[in-house]
XYZ file of C-alpha atoms in Angstrom:
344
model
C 88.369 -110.653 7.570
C 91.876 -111.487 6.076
C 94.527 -113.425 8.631
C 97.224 -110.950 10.013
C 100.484 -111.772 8.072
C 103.467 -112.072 9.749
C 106.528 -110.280 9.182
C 110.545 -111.112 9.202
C 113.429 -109.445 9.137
C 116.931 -109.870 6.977
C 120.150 -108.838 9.301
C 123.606 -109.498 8.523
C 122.755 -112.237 6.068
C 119.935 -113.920 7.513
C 116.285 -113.869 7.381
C 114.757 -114.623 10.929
C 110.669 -115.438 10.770
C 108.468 -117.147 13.697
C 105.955 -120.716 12.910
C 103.540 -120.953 15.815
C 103.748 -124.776 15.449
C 100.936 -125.408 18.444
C 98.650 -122.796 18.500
C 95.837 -121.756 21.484
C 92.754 -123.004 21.633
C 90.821 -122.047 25.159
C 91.230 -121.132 28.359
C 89.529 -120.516 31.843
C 89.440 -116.875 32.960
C 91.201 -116.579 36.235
C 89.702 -113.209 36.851
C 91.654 -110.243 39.024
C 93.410 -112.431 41.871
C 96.928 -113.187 42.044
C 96.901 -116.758 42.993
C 94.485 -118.709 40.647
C 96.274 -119.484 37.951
C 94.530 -120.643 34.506
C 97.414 -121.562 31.717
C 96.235 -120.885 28.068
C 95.361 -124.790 26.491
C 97.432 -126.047 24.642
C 100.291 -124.473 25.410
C 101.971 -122.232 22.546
C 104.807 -123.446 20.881
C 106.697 -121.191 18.347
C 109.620 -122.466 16.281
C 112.364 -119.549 15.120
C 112.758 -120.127 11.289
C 116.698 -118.956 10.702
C 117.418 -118.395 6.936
C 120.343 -118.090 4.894
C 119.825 -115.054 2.751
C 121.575 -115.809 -0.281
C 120.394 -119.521 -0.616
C 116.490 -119.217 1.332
C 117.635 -122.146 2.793
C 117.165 -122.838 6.711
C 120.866 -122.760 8.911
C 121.983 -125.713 11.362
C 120.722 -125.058 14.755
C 124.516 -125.620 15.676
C 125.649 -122.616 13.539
C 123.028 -120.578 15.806
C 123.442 -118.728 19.134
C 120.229 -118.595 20.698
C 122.023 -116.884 24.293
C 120.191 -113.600 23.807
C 117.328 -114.527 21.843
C 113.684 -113.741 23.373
C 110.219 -113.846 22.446
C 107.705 -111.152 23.834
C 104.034 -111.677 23.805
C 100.831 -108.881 23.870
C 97.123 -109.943 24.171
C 95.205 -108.310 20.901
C 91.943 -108.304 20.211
C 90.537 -110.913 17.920
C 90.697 -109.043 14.799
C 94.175 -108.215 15.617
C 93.062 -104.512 14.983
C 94.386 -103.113 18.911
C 96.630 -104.153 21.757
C 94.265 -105.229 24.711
C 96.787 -105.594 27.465
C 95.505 -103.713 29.959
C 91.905 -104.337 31.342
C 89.863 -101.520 33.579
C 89.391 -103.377 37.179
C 85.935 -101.827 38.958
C 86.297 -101.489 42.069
C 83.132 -103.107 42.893
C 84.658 -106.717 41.543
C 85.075 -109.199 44.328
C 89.379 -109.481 44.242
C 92.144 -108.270 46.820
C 92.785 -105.146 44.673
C 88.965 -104.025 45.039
C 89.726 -102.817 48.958
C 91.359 -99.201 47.670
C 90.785 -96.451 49.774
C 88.731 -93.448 48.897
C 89.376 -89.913 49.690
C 85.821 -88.609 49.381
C 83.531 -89.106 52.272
C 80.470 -91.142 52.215
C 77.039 -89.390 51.474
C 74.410 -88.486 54.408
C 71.016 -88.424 53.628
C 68.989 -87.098 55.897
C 66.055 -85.991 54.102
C 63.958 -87.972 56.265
C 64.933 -87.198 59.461
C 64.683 -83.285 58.707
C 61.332 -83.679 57.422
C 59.682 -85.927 60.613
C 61.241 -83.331 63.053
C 59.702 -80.546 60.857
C 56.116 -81.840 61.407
C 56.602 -82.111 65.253
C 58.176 -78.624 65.288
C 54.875 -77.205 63.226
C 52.762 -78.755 65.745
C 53.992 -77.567 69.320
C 52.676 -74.259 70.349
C 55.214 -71.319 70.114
C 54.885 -68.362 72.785
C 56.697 -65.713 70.929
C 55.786 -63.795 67.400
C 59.099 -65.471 65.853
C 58.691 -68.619 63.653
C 59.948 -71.800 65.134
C 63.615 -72.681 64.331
C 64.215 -75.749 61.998
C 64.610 -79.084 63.534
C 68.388 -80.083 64.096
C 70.210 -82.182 62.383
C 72.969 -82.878 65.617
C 72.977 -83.311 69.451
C 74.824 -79.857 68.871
C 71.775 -78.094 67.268
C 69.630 -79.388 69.400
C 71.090 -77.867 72.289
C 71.185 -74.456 70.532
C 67.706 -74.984 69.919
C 66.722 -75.176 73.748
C 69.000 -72.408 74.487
C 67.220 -70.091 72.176
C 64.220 -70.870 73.141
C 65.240 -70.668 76.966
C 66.060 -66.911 75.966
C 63.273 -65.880 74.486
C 60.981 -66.807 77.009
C 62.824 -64.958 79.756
C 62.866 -62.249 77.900
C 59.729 -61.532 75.889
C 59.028 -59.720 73.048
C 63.083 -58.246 72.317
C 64.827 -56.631 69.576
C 67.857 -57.826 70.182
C 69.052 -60.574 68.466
C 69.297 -64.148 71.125
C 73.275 -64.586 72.082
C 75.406 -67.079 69.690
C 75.218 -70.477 71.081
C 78.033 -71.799 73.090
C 81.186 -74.441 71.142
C 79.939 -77.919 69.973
C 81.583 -80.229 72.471
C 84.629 -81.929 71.991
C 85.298 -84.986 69.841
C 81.697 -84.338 67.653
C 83.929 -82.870 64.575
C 85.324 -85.912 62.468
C 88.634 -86.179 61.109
C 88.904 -85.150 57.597
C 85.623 -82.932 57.276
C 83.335 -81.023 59.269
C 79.946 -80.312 60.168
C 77.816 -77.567 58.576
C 73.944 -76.022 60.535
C 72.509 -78.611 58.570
C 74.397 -81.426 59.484
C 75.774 -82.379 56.056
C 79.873 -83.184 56.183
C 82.227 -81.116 53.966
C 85.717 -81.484 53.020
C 87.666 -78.600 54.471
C 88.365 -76.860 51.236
C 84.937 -75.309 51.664
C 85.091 -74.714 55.489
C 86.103 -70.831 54.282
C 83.269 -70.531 52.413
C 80.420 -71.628 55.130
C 82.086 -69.120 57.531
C 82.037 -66.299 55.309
C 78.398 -67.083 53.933
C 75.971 -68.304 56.655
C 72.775 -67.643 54.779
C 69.258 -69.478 55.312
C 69.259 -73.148 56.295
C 68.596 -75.427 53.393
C 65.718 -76.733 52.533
C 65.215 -80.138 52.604
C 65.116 -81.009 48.988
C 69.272 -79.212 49.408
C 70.067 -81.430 51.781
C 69.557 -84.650 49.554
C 72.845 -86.364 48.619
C 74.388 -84.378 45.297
C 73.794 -86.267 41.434
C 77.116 -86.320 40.500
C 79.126 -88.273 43.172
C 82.814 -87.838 42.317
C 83.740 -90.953 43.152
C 81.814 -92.155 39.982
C 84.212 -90.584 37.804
C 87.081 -93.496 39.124
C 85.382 -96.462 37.978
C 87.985 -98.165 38.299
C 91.729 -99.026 37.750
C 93.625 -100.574 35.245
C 95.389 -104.317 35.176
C 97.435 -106.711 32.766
C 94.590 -108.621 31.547
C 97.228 -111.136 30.248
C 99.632 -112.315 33.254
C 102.369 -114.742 33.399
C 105.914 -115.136 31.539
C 105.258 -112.788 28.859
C 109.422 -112.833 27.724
C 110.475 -115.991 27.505
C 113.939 -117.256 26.158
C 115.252 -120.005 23.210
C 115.641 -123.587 23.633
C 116.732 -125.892 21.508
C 114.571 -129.323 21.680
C 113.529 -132.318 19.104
C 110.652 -132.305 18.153
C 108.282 -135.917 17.888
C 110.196 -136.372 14.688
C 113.066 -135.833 16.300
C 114.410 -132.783 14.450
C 116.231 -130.467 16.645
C 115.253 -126.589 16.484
C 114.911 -123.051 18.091
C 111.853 -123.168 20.044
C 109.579 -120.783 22.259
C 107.489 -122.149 24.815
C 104.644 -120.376 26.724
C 103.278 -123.030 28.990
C 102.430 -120.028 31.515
C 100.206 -117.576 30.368
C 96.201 -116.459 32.211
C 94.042 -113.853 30.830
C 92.414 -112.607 33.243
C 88.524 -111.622 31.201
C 86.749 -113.847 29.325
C 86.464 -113.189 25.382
C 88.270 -113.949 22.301
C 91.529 -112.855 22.072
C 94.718 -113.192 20.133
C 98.242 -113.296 20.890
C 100.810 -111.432 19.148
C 104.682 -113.145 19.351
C 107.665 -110.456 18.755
C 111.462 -111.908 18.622
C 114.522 -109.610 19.305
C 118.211 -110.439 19.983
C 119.090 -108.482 22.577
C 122.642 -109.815 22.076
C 125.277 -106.912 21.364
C 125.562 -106.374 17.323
C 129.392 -106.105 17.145
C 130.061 -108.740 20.019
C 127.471 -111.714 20.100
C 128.957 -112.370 23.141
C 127.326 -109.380 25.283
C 124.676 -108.262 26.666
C 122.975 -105.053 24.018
C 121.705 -102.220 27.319
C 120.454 -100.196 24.851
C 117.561 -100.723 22.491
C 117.031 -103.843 20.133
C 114.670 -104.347 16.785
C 111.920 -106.606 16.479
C 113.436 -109.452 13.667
C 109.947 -111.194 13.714
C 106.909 -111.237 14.621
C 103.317 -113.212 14.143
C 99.661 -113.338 15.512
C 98.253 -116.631 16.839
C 94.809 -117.778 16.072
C 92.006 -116.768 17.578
C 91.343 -118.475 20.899
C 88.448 -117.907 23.484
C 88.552 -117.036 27.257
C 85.608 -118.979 29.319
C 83.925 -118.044 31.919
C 84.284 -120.851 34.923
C 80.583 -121.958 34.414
C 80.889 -122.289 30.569
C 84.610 -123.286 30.096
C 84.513 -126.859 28.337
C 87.512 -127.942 30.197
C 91.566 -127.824 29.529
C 92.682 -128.942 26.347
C 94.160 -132.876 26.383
C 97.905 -132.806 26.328
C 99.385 -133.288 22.613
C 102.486 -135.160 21.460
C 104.440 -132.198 21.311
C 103.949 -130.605 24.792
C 104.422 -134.004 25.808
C 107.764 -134.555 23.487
C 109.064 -130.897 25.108
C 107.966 -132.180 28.733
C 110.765 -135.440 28.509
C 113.211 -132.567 28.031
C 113.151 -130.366 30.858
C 110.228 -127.814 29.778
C 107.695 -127.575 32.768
C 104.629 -128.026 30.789
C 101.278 -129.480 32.393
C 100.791 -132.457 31.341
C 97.051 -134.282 32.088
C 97.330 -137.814 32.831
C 95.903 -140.748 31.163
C 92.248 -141.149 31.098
C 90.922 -138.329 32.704
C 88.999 -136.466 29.740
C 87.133 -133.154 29.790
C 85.489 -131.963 33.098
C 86.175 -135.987 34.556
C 88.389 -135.850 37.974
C 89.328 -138.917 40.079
C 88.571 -139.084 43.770
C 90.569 -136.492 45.788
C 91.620 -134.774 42.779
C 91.372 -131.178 42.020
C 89.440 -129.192 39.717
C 92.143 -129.310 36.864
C 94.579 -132.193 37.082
C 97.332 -130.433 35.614
């Protein structure tokens, strides 16, 4: 598979083009929270390369104005074929977005209870010619049960059909849905429906919770899979050799799944064209852009450990740039007493 290849940009003389001088290695997934934080190791360090167009040679950083110039960055995958920003969250992962509400009610099953209070039913003697009514499902259909059978034996041997049974008491209709002969909950779009069509009771293998559960279908919702400063502005700094230039600096960037992953680095001016001076509010061109290397997303059982701090994230840190910085002699997965899991 060939390396993507970046591209630049010529505008009003120059020719702008990105070097991602430190690239990223590893890094600890820090999975769908908002607290635990897991920066990308080392951290990503882009130089802007500012050309002269009619010489190819580079410009002095003081003939630059770097007041409106940003960097944007987008997780791709690791073939740098398709954006991956966004990640589907189940709703079954263990995070503070996983307590969503549902609007469909929980299933009832009560298979087994119909079918225990069918056998006692077959087995008590019946003193009428009529077959015995099916068990209920509810204190409410229970009553009606009684009452019917209250009826009958006062009267005997009738034609006329036993009275309806009186209101289900207060308070045993839930909020939301109700309660069909059976006992199974509906939403109220189909309360219509049951009152026009009261046909047989179902049968027991009816009454068993549906296949196709709609809540199924939302398996979830979607997340940034890569969080943190995703814009980020110029600075100029020295380098170790002590050349001064236009650098980018993502020292806080998580990625939230584990896999392997590349970034993709876009830079626009969103100075004003005809006055460098102001702010452009409309819309602004990509001058450059790049893909990083590949880098891989651990797990937190089989993440090696945070990459050791390099000369150059330690040259940027002696001039203002908040990167982590791991002290002396603590290597790998090593802490010192009373220290936390990542002395960063």
């Amino acid at each position: 598979m060939s390396e993507p290849s970046p591209t630049s940009t010529m505008v009003n003389g120059r020719i702008y083009s990105l070097d991602i001088v430190q690239q990223p290695v590893r890094a600890r997934m820090c999975g769908f929270g908002d607290k635990d934080r897991r920066p990308i190791t080392p951290p990503p360090c882009i130089r802007l390369v500012v050309k002269d167009a009619s010489t190819n040679k580079e410009l002095d950083i003081n003939d630059i104005d770097t007041s409106y110039f940003v960097l944007t960055v987008d997780l791709w995958s690791a073939d740098a074929q398709k954006e991956v920003n966004l990640v589907r969250h189940s709703a079954t992962s263990p995070s503070i977005s996983a307590a969503t509400s549902s609007a469909y009610p929980p299933p009832v099953d009560d298979t087994s209870a119909y079918a225990s209070n069918t056998l006692q039913q077959v087995s008590m003697p019946s003193s009428y010619s009529q077959p015995p009514p099916p068990p209920p499902a509810s204190a409410y259909q229970q009553t009606s049960s009684q009452y019917h059978q209250h009826q009958y034996s006062q009267q005997g041997q009738t034609s006329q059909p036993p009275p309806p049974p009186p209101p289900p008491p207060p308070g045993q209709q839930q909020q939301g849905y109700y309660s069909t002969p059976t006992g199974t909950p509906v939403t109220p779009t189909y309360q219509s429906q049951l009152q026009q069509n009261q046909g047989p009771l179902l049968s027991p293998s009816q009454l068993s919770a549906p296949s196709c559960d709609p809540r199924s279908q939302a398996s979830g919702m979607f997340t940034r899979n890569l969080i943190g400063s995703l814009c980020v502005s110029a600075f100029k700094l020295t380098n170790p050799n002590n050349e001064m230039g236009v650098w980018f600096i993502l020292q806080d960037l998580s990625v939230r799944t584990e896999g392997s992953f590349r970034l993709k680095m876009n830079f626009v001016n969103v100075g004003s064209p005809t006055t460098a001076q102001t702010l452009n509010t409309a819309s602004a061109p990509v001058l450059a852009s790049c893909f990083s290397d590949k880098f891989d997303v651990y797990s937190a059982k089989k993440f090696p450990g945070v990459i050791e701090s390099t000369n150059l994230s330690k040259c940027f840190a002696t001039q203002g740039i908040k990167i982590p910085i791991r002290k002396d002699g603590v290597r790998g997965n090593e802490r010192r007493p009373g220290e936390g899991e990542d002395d960063e």
